[in-house]
Short mmCIF file of N, CA and C and ligand atoms in Angstrom, two decimals:
data_model
loop_
_atom_site.label_atom_id
_atom_site.label_comp_id
_atom_site.label_asym_id
_atom_site.label_seq_id
_atom_site.Cartn_x
_atom_site.Cartn_y
_atom_site.Cartn_z
N UNK A 15 123.64 92.86 102.95
CA UNK A 15 122.71 92.37 101.97
C UNK A 15 121.60 91.67 102.57
N UNK A 16 120.38 92.01 102.30
CA UNK A 16 119.24 91.36 102.74
C UNK A 16 118.89 90.17 101.86
N UNK A 17 118.72 89.03 102.53
CA UNK A 17 118.33 87.85 101.74
C UNK A 17 116.73 87.72 101.65
N UNK A 18 116.33 88.38 100.59
CA UNK A 18 114.83 88.48 100.44
C UNK A 18 114.20 87.22 100.28
N UNK A 19 114.85 86.30 99.58
CA UNK A 19 114.23 84.90 99.36
C UNK A 19 114.06 84.18 100.74
N UNK A 20 114.99 84.34 101.54
CA UNK A 20 114.98 83.66 102.87
C UNK A 20 113.85 84.34 103.72
N UNK A 21 113.79 85.63 103.69
CA UNK A 21 112.82 86.32 104.48
C UNK A 21 111.37 85.97 104.02
N UNK A 22 111.15 85.97 102.73
CA UNK A 22 109.80 85.55 102.21
C UNK A 22 109.51 84.18 102.45
N UNK A 23 110.48 83.26 102.37
CA UNK A 23 110.22 81.89 102.73
C UNK A 23 109.78 81.77 104.21
N UNK A 24 110.40 82.51 105.14
CA UNK A 24 110.08 82.51 106.53
C UNK A 24 108.54 83.01 106.60
N UNK A 25 108.31 84.07 105.88
CA UNK A 25 106.92 84.58 106.02
C UNK A 25 105.90 83.54 105.56
N UNK A 26 106.31 82.80 104.54
CA UNK A 26 105.39 81.72 104.06
C UNK A 26 105.26 80.70 105.12
N UNK A 27 106.34 80.37 105.76
CA UNK A 27 106.22 79.33 106.92
C UNK A 27 105.26 79.83 108.00
N UNK A 28 105.42 81.13 108.32
CA UNK A 28 104.58 81.72 109.43
C UNK A 28 103.08 81.83 109.04
N UNK A 29 102.82 81.88 107.75
CA UNK A 29 101.45 82.00 107.14
C UNK A 29 100.76 80.73 107.57
N UNK A 30 101.45 79.67 107.62
CA UNK A 30 100.87 78.31 108.02
C UNK A 30 100.28 78.39 109.40
N UNK A 31 100.75 79.26 110.23
CA UNK A 31 100.27 79.35 111.62
C UNK A 31 99.09 80.27 111.79
N UNK A 32 98.63 80.87 110.69
CA UNK A 32 97.56 81.77 110.71
C UNK A 32 96.33 81.15 111.33
N UNK A 33 95.69 81.94 112.20
CA UNK A 33 94.36 81.50 112.81
C UNK A 33 93.33 82.46 112.20
N UNK A 34 92.76 81.98 111.08
CA UNK A 34 91.82 82.84 110.32
C UNK A 34 90.63 82.12 109.85
N UNK A 35 89.87 81.48 110.79
CA UNK A 35 88.62 80.82 110.49
C UNK A 35 87.54 81.68 109.87
N UNK A 36 87.60 82.94 110.13
CA UNK A 36 86.50 83.91 109.69
C UNK A 36 86.74 84.41 108.32
N UNK A 37 87.92 84.88 107.91
CA UNK A 37 88.22 85.34 106.66
C UNK A 37 88.79 84.25 105.78
N UNK A 38 89.31 83.20 106.36
CA UNK A 38 89.95 82.27 105.56
C UNK A 38 91.14 82.80 104.72
N UNK A 39 91.70 83.87 105.17
CA UNK A 39 92.72 84.57 104.44
C UNK A 39 94.06 84.55 105.33
N UNK A 40 94.93 83.65 105.02
CA UNK A 40 96.12 83.56 105.82
C UNK A 40 97.13 84.49 105.40
N UNK A 41 97.79 85.12 106.46
CA UNK A 41 98.93 86.07 106.21
C UNK A 41 100.06 85.70 107.06
N UNK A 42 101.22 85.83 106.50
CA UNK A 42 102.44 85.62 107.31
C UNK A 42 103.39 86.73 107.17
N UNK A 43 104.19 87.01 108.15
CA UNK A 43 105.19 88.10 108.08
C UNK A 43 106.46 87.54 108.71
N UNK A 44 107.61 87.99 108.16
CA UNK A 44 108.88 87.75 108.77
C UNK A 44 109.72 89.11 108.89
N UNK A 45 109.97 89.44 110.04
CA UNK A 45 110.63 90.69 110.29
C UNK A 45 112.13 90.53 110.62
N UNK A 46 112.88 91.30 109.89
CA UNK A 46 114.34 91.28 110.14
C UNK A 46 114.80 92.50 110.98
N UNK A 47 115.47 92.26 112.15
CA UNK A 47 115.89 93.32 112.95
C UNK A 47 117.23 93.81 112.55
N UNK A 48 117.57 95.01 113.00
CA UNK A 48 118.90 95.57 112.45
C UNK A 48 120.06 94.77 113.26
N UNK A 49 119.68 94.08 114.28
CA UNK A 49 120.63 93.14 114.93
C UNK A 49 120.78 91.81 114.19
N UNK A 50 119.91 91.53 113.24
CA UNK A 50 120.16 90.34 112.38
C UNK A 50 119.15 89.16 112.79
N UNK A 51 118.28 89.42 113.70
CA UNK A 51 117.37 88.39 114.14
C UNK A 51 116.03 88.44 113.28
N UNK A 52 115.39 87.30 113.19
CA UNK A 52 114.13 87.27 112.44
C UNK A 52 113.08 86.85 113.37
N UNK A 53 111.92 87.67 113.39
CA UNK A 53 110.74 87.40 114.22
C UNK A 53 109.60 87.18 113.16
N UNK A 54 108.70 86.17 113.49
CA UNK A 54 107.63 85.99 112.58
C UNK A 54 106.27 86.34 113.15
N UNK A 55 105.27 86.34 112.30
CA UNK A 55 103.89 86.60 112.78
C UNK A 55 103.00 86.00 111.80
N UNK A 56 101.78 85.69 112.25
CA UNK A 56 100.64 85.31 111.44
C UNK A 56 99.40 86.03 111.94
N UNK A 57 98.43 86.25 111.06
CA UNK A 57 97.21 86.86 111.56
C UNK A 57 96.45 85.99 112.49
N UNK A 58 95.89 86.65 113.50
CA UNK A 58 95.11 85.93 114.44
C UNK A 58 93.83 86.61 114.66
N UNK A 59 92.77 85.87 114.21
CA UNK A 59 91.38 86.43 114.21
C UNK A 59 90.68 86.12 115.54
N UNK A 60 89.50 86.63 115.64
CA UNK A 60 88.72 86.46 116.87
C UNK A 60 87.27 86.57 116.52
N UNK A 61 86.38 85.76 117.27
CA UNK A 61 84.92 85.85 116.98
C UNK A 61 84.43 87.30 117.16
N UNK A 62 85.04 88.08 118.06
CA UNK A 62 84.82 89.48 118.13
C UNK A 62 85.80 90.08 117.07
N UNK A 63 85.33 90.34 115.83
CA UNK A 63 86.22 90.54 114.77
C UNK A 63 87.28 91.59 114.96
N UNK A 64 86.84 92.70 115.69
CA UNK A 64 87.77 93.76 115.94
C UNK A 64 88.97 93.40 116.70
N UNK A 65 88.93 92.28 117.33
CA UNK A 65 90.13 91.86 118.14
C UNK A 65 91.18 91.20 117.28
N UNK A 66 90.82 91.08 115.99
CA UNK A 66 91.89 90.41 115.15
C UNK A 66 93.13 91.23 115.03
N UNK A 67 94.24 90.57 114.91
CA UNK A 67 95.52 91.31 114.79
C UNK A 67 96.19 90.77 113.48
N UNK A 68 96.75 91.71 112.78
CA UNK A 68 97.40 91.35 111.46
C UNK A 68 98.76 90.67 111.81
N UNK A 69 99.17 89.80 110.79
CA UNK A 69 100.42 89.19 110.86
C UNK A 69 101.68 90.12 111.19
N UNK A 70 101.61 91.28 110.51
CA UNK A 70 102.70 92.26 110.66
C UNK A 70 102.86 92.71 112.06
N UNK A 71 101.73 93.04 112.67
CA UNK A 71 101.82 93.55 114.04
C UNK A 71 102.15 92.50 114.94
N UNK A 72 101.72 91.28 114.75
CA UNK A 72 102.14 90.10 115.61
C UNK A 72 103.71 90.04 115.60
N UNK A 73 104.25 90.13 114.38
CA UNK A 73 105.71 90.08 114.24
C UNK A 73 106.40 91.23 115.02
N UNK A 74 105.87 92.44 114.68
CA UNK A 74 106.43 93.68 115.28
C UNK A 74 106.39 93.63 116.78
N UNK A 75 105.25 93.25 117.34
CA UNK A 75 105.11 93.35 118.82
C UNK A 75 105.80 92.24 119.53
N UNK A 76 105.95 91.02 118.90
CA UNK A 76 106.75 90.06 119.42
C UNK A 76 108.23 90.51 119.48
N UNK A 77 108.75 91.09 118.48
CA UNK A 77 110.03 91.54 118.43
C UNK A 77 110.26 92.64 119.52
N UNK A 78 109.39 93.60 119.50
CA UNK A 78 109.45 94.70 120.50
C UNK A 78 109.51 94.18 121.95
N UNK A 79 108.61 93.26 122.17
CA UNK A 79 108.54 92.70 123.60
C UNK A 79 109.88 91.94 123.91
N UNK A 80 110.65 91.58 122.88
CA UNK A 80 111.94 90.86 123.11
C UNK A 80 113.05 91.93 123.11
N UNK A 81 112.77 93.20 123.11
CA UNK A 81 113.79 94.26 123.29
C UNK A 81 114.27 94.76 122.00
N UNK A 82 113.70 94.39 120.82
CA UNK A 82 114.24 94.91 119.56
C UNK A 82 113.36 96.15 119.20
N UNK A 83 114.06 97.20 118.67
CA UNK A 83 113.34 98.43 118.45
C UNK A 83 113.68 99.04 117.05
N UNK A 84 114.59 98.31 116.45
CA UNK A 84 115.06 98.92 115.09
C UNK A 84 114.99 97.74 114.05
N UNK A 85 114.29 98.08 112.95
CA UNK A 85 114.03 96.96 111.94
C UNK A 85 114.59 97.35 110.58
N UNK A 86 115.06 96.32 109.81
CA UNK A 86 115.66 96.50 108.50
C UNK A 86 114.60 96.17 107.44
N UNK A 87 113.79 95.08 107.59
CA UNK A 87 112.93 94.62 106.55
C UNK A 87 111.84 93.79 107.11
N UNK A 88 110.68 93.81 106.41
CA UNK A 88 109.59 92.83 106.76
C UNK A 88 109.05 92.25 105.49
N UNK A 89 108.98 90.96 105.48
CA UNK A 89 108.31 90.33 104.26
C UNK A 89 106.83 89.98 104.72
N UNK A 90 106.02 90.15 103.78
CA UNK A 90 104.55 89.99 103.99
C UNK A 90 103.99 89.14 102.85
N UNK A 91 103.38 88.00 103.18
CA UNK A 91 102.77 87.12 102.09
C UNK A 91 101.38 86.71 102.63
N UNK A 92 100.59 86.42 101.59
CA UNK A 92 99.18 85.80 101.92
C UNK A 92 99.13 84.58 100.96
N UNK A 93 98.03 83.94 101.10
CA UNK A 93 97.90 82.76 100.30
C UNK A 93 97.49 83.14 98.82
N UNK A 94 97.28 84.41 98.71
CA UNK A 94 96.90 85.03 97.41
C UNK A 94 98.09 85.24 96.47
N UNK A 95 97.80 85.25 95.21
CA UNK A 95 98.93 85.50 94.24
C UNK A 95 99.31 86.99 94.27
N UNK A 96 98.40 87.87 94.60
CA UNK A 96 98.62 89.31 94.54
C UNK A 96 99.49 89.68 95.80
N UNK A 97 100.18 90.78 95.57
CA UNK A 97 101.08 91.28 96.73
C UNK A 97 100.15 91.64 97.89
N UNK A 98 100.53 91.30 99.07
CA UNK A 98 99.71 91.58 100.21
C UNK A 98 100.27 92.89 100.91
N UNK A 99 99.74 94.05 100.50
CA UNK A 99 100.11 95.30 101.06
C UNK A 99 99.61 95.47 102.54
N UNK A 100 100.46 95.87 103.38
CA UNK A 100 100.00 96.00 104.85
C UNK A 100 98.97 97.05 104.97
N UNK A 101 98.08 96.79 105.92
CA UNK A 101 96.98 97.77 106.25
C UNK A 101 97.53 99.03 106.84
N UNK A 102 96.64 100.03 106.96
CA UNK A 102 97.09 101.34 107.40
C UNK A 102 97.60 101.25 108.85
N UNK A 103 96.93 100.49 109.63
CA UNK A 103 97.42 100.50 111.07
C UNK A 103 98.73 99.88 111.23
N UNK A 104 99.03 98.88 110.44
CA UNK A 104 100.40 98.27 110.47
C UNK A 104 101.48 99.23 109.90
N UNK A 105 101.04 99.93 108.94
CA UNK A 105 102.01 101.03 108.36
C UNK A 105 102.34 102.03 109.42
N UNK A 106 101.35 102.44 110.15
CA UNK A 106 101.56 103.44 111.24
C UNK A 106 102.53 102.77 112.34
N UNK A 107 102.36 101.51 112.62
CA UNK A 107 103.21 100.84 113.54
C UNK A 107 104.67 100.73 113.01
N UNK A 108 104.84 100.38 111.79
CA UNK A 108 106.26 100.37 111.15
C UNK A 108 106.93 101.75 111.28
N UNK A 109 106.10 102.78 110.97
CA UNK A 109 106.67 104.15 110.97
C UNK A 109 107.11 104.55 112.38
N UNK A 110 106.39 104.22 113.36
CA UNK A 110 106.83 104.50 114.73
C UNK A 110 108.23 104.08 115.03
N UNK A 111 108.66 102.88 114.52
CA UNK A 111 109.93 102.35 114.93
C UNK A 111 110.99 102.57 113.85
N UNK A 112 110.68 102.24 112.61
CA UNK A 112 111.68 102.15 111.50
C UNK A 112 111.08 102.65 110.19
N UNK A 113 110.90 103.93 109.95
CA UNK A 113 110.25 104.45 108.75
C UNK A 113 111.08 104.03 107.52
N UNK A 114 112.40 103.83 107.66
CA UNK A 114 113.10 103.42 106.46
C UNK A 114 113.23 101.94 106.21
N UNK A 115 112.57 101.15 107.12
CA UNK A 115 112.66 99.66 106.78
C UNK A 115 111.96 99.30 105.49
N UNK A 116 112.45 98.21 104.93
CA UNK A 116 111.88 97.78 103.65
C UNK A 116 110.74 96.79 103.87
N UNK A 117 109.73 96.96 103.04
CA UNK A 117 108.57 96.14 103.20
C UNK A 117 108.53 95.31 101.87
N UNK A 118 108.66 94.07 102.04
CA UNK A 118 108.89 93.17 100.83
C UNK A 118 107.66 92.30 100.61
N UNK A 119 107.14 92.31 99.45
CA UNK A 119 106.00 91.51 99.10
C UNK A 119 106.27 90.67 97.73
N UNK A 120 105.46 89.82 97.45
CA UNK A 120 105.61 89.03 96.22
C UNK A 120 104.49 89.40 95.18
N UNK A 121 104.92 89.60 93.97
CA UNK A 121 103.96 89.73 92.93
C UNK A 121 104.33 88.90 91.75
N UNK A 122 103.60 87.87 91.50
CA UNK A 122 103.90 86.94 90.35
C UNK A 122 105.34 86.38 90.53
N UNK A 123 105.68 86.12 91.74
CA UNK A 123 107.14 85.49 91.86
C UNK A 123 108.16 86.51 92.02
N UNK A 124 107.91 87.81 91.69
CA UNK A 124 108.95 88.88 91.83
C UNK A 124 108.73 89.68 93.16
N UNK A 125 109.84 90.23 93.60
CA UNK A 125 109.71 90.98 94.90
C UNK A 125 109.18 92.38 94.45
N UNK A 126 108.35 92.90 95.36
CA UNK A 126 107.88 94.30 95.32
C UNK A 126 108.41 94.90 96.65
N UNK A 127 109.23 95.89 96.53
CA UNK A 127 109.90 96.42 97.77
C UNK A 127 109.65 97.90 97.91
N UNK A 128 109.16 98.40 99.02
CA UNK A 128 108.91 99.82 99.38
C UNK A 128 109.49 100.06 100.72
N UNK A 129 109.87 101.35 100.92
CA UNK A 129 110.19 101.77 102.25
C UNK A 129 108.84 102.00 102.98
N UNK A 130 108.87 101.80 104.41
CA UNK A 130 107.63 102.01 105.08
C UNK A 130 107.18 103.41 104.98
N UNK A 131 108.18 104.40 104.88
CA UNK A 131 107.72 105.74 104.75
C UNK A 131 107.04 106.09 103.43
N UNK A 132 107.35 105.30 102.42
CA UNK A 132 106.71 105.47 101.14
C UNK A 132 105.28 105.05 101.16
N UNK A 133 105.06 103.92 101.98
CA UNK A 133 103.74 103.42 102.09
C UNK A 133 102.80 104.22 103.02
N UNK A 134 103.44 105.03 103.84
CA UNK A 134 102.63 105.91 104.69
C UNK A 134 103.19 107.34 104.74
N UNK A 135 103.04 108.08 103.68
CA UNK A 135 103.38 109.53 103.72
C UNK A 135 102.46 110.20 104.74
N UNK A 136 102.98 111.28 105.29
CA UNK A 136 102.25 112.11 106.29
C UNK A 136 101.65 111.19 107.44
N UNK A 137 102.50 110.31 107.99
CA UNK A 137 102.09 109.54 109.04
C UNK A 137 101.71 110.36 110.25
N UNK A 138 100.81 109.92 111.11
CA UNK A 138 100.48 110.63 112.24
C UNK A 138 101.67 110.70 113.31
N UNK A 139 101.89 111.83 113.83
CA UNK A 139 102.88 111.98 114.93
C UNK A 139 102.32 113.06 115.88
N UNK A 140 102.85 113.00 117.16
CA UNK A 140 102.23 113.94 118.15
C UNK A 140 102.87 115.26 118.07
N UNK A 141 103.96 115.49 117.35
CA UNK A 141 104.68 116.73 117.26
C UNK A 141 104.01 117.52 116.12
N UNK A 142 102.93 118.24 116.44
CA UNK A 142 102.15 118.88 115.43
C UNK A 142 103.01 119.88 114.65
N UNK A 143 103.93 120.40 115.31
CA UNK A 143 104.81 121.44 114.55
C UNK A 143 105.48 120.86 113.34
N UNK A 144 105.76 119.61 113.40
CA UNK A 144 106.45 118.88 112.32
C UNK A 144 105.46 118.62 111.19
N UNK A 145 104.26 118.82 111.42
CA UNK A 145 103.28 118.47 110.36
C UNK A 145 102.91 119.70 109.40
N UNK A 146 103.54 120.82 109.78
CA UNK A 146 103.16 122.00 108.95
C UNK A 146 103.75 121.87 107.56
N1 LIG B 217 95.51 90.88 107.44
C1 LIG B 217 96.94 90.78 107.80
O1 LIG B 217 97.22 90.01 108.60
N2 LIG B 217 97.72 91.73 107.24
C2 LIG B 217 97.41 92.70 106.30
O2 LIG B 217 98.30 93.38 105.89
C3 LIG B 217 96.01 92.85 105.94
C4 LIG B 217 95.06 91.98 106.62
C5 LIG B 217 94.56 89.95 108.00
C6 LIG B 217 93.59 90.46 108.98
C7 LIG B 217 92.50 89.43 108.82
O3 LIG B 217 92.76 88.30 109.61
C8 LIG B 217 92.54 89.01 107.33
O4 LIG B 217 93.90 89.40 106.85
C9 LIG B 217 91.50 89.64 106.50
O5 LIG B 217 91.42 90.93 106.63
#
């Protein structure tokens, strides 16, 4: 059983670490690996705006660099009341590793949960034959 409350709480803690002086939009993510570990991330912006990395990818890449390749769930929160849906690039990154992982967001205090594959149908892959 995934403890969604705990995962969302961790994401909220990581949102405090956001470096977002340009957008002033803090995002936090907490990623649960299939081995039971949690990795966090916050969005990190840059004066060269395109160098900005989303909270979700910071969490994913930190986990991957630590040897984790299989993920169960990721919670994503922003300072906003609305659910923080991951951007398209992050969805593509989720799909590369764990298309069936759950993406957990908050909407008016309730969880909104989707599979990564639901959020990115027809994801890009290099095996063109599979795209027919
Ligand atoms: N951002 C994330 O961290 N995750 C998302 O899913 C969407 C956007 C960040 C990037 C940027 O620092 C700020 O939110 C505004 O786009």
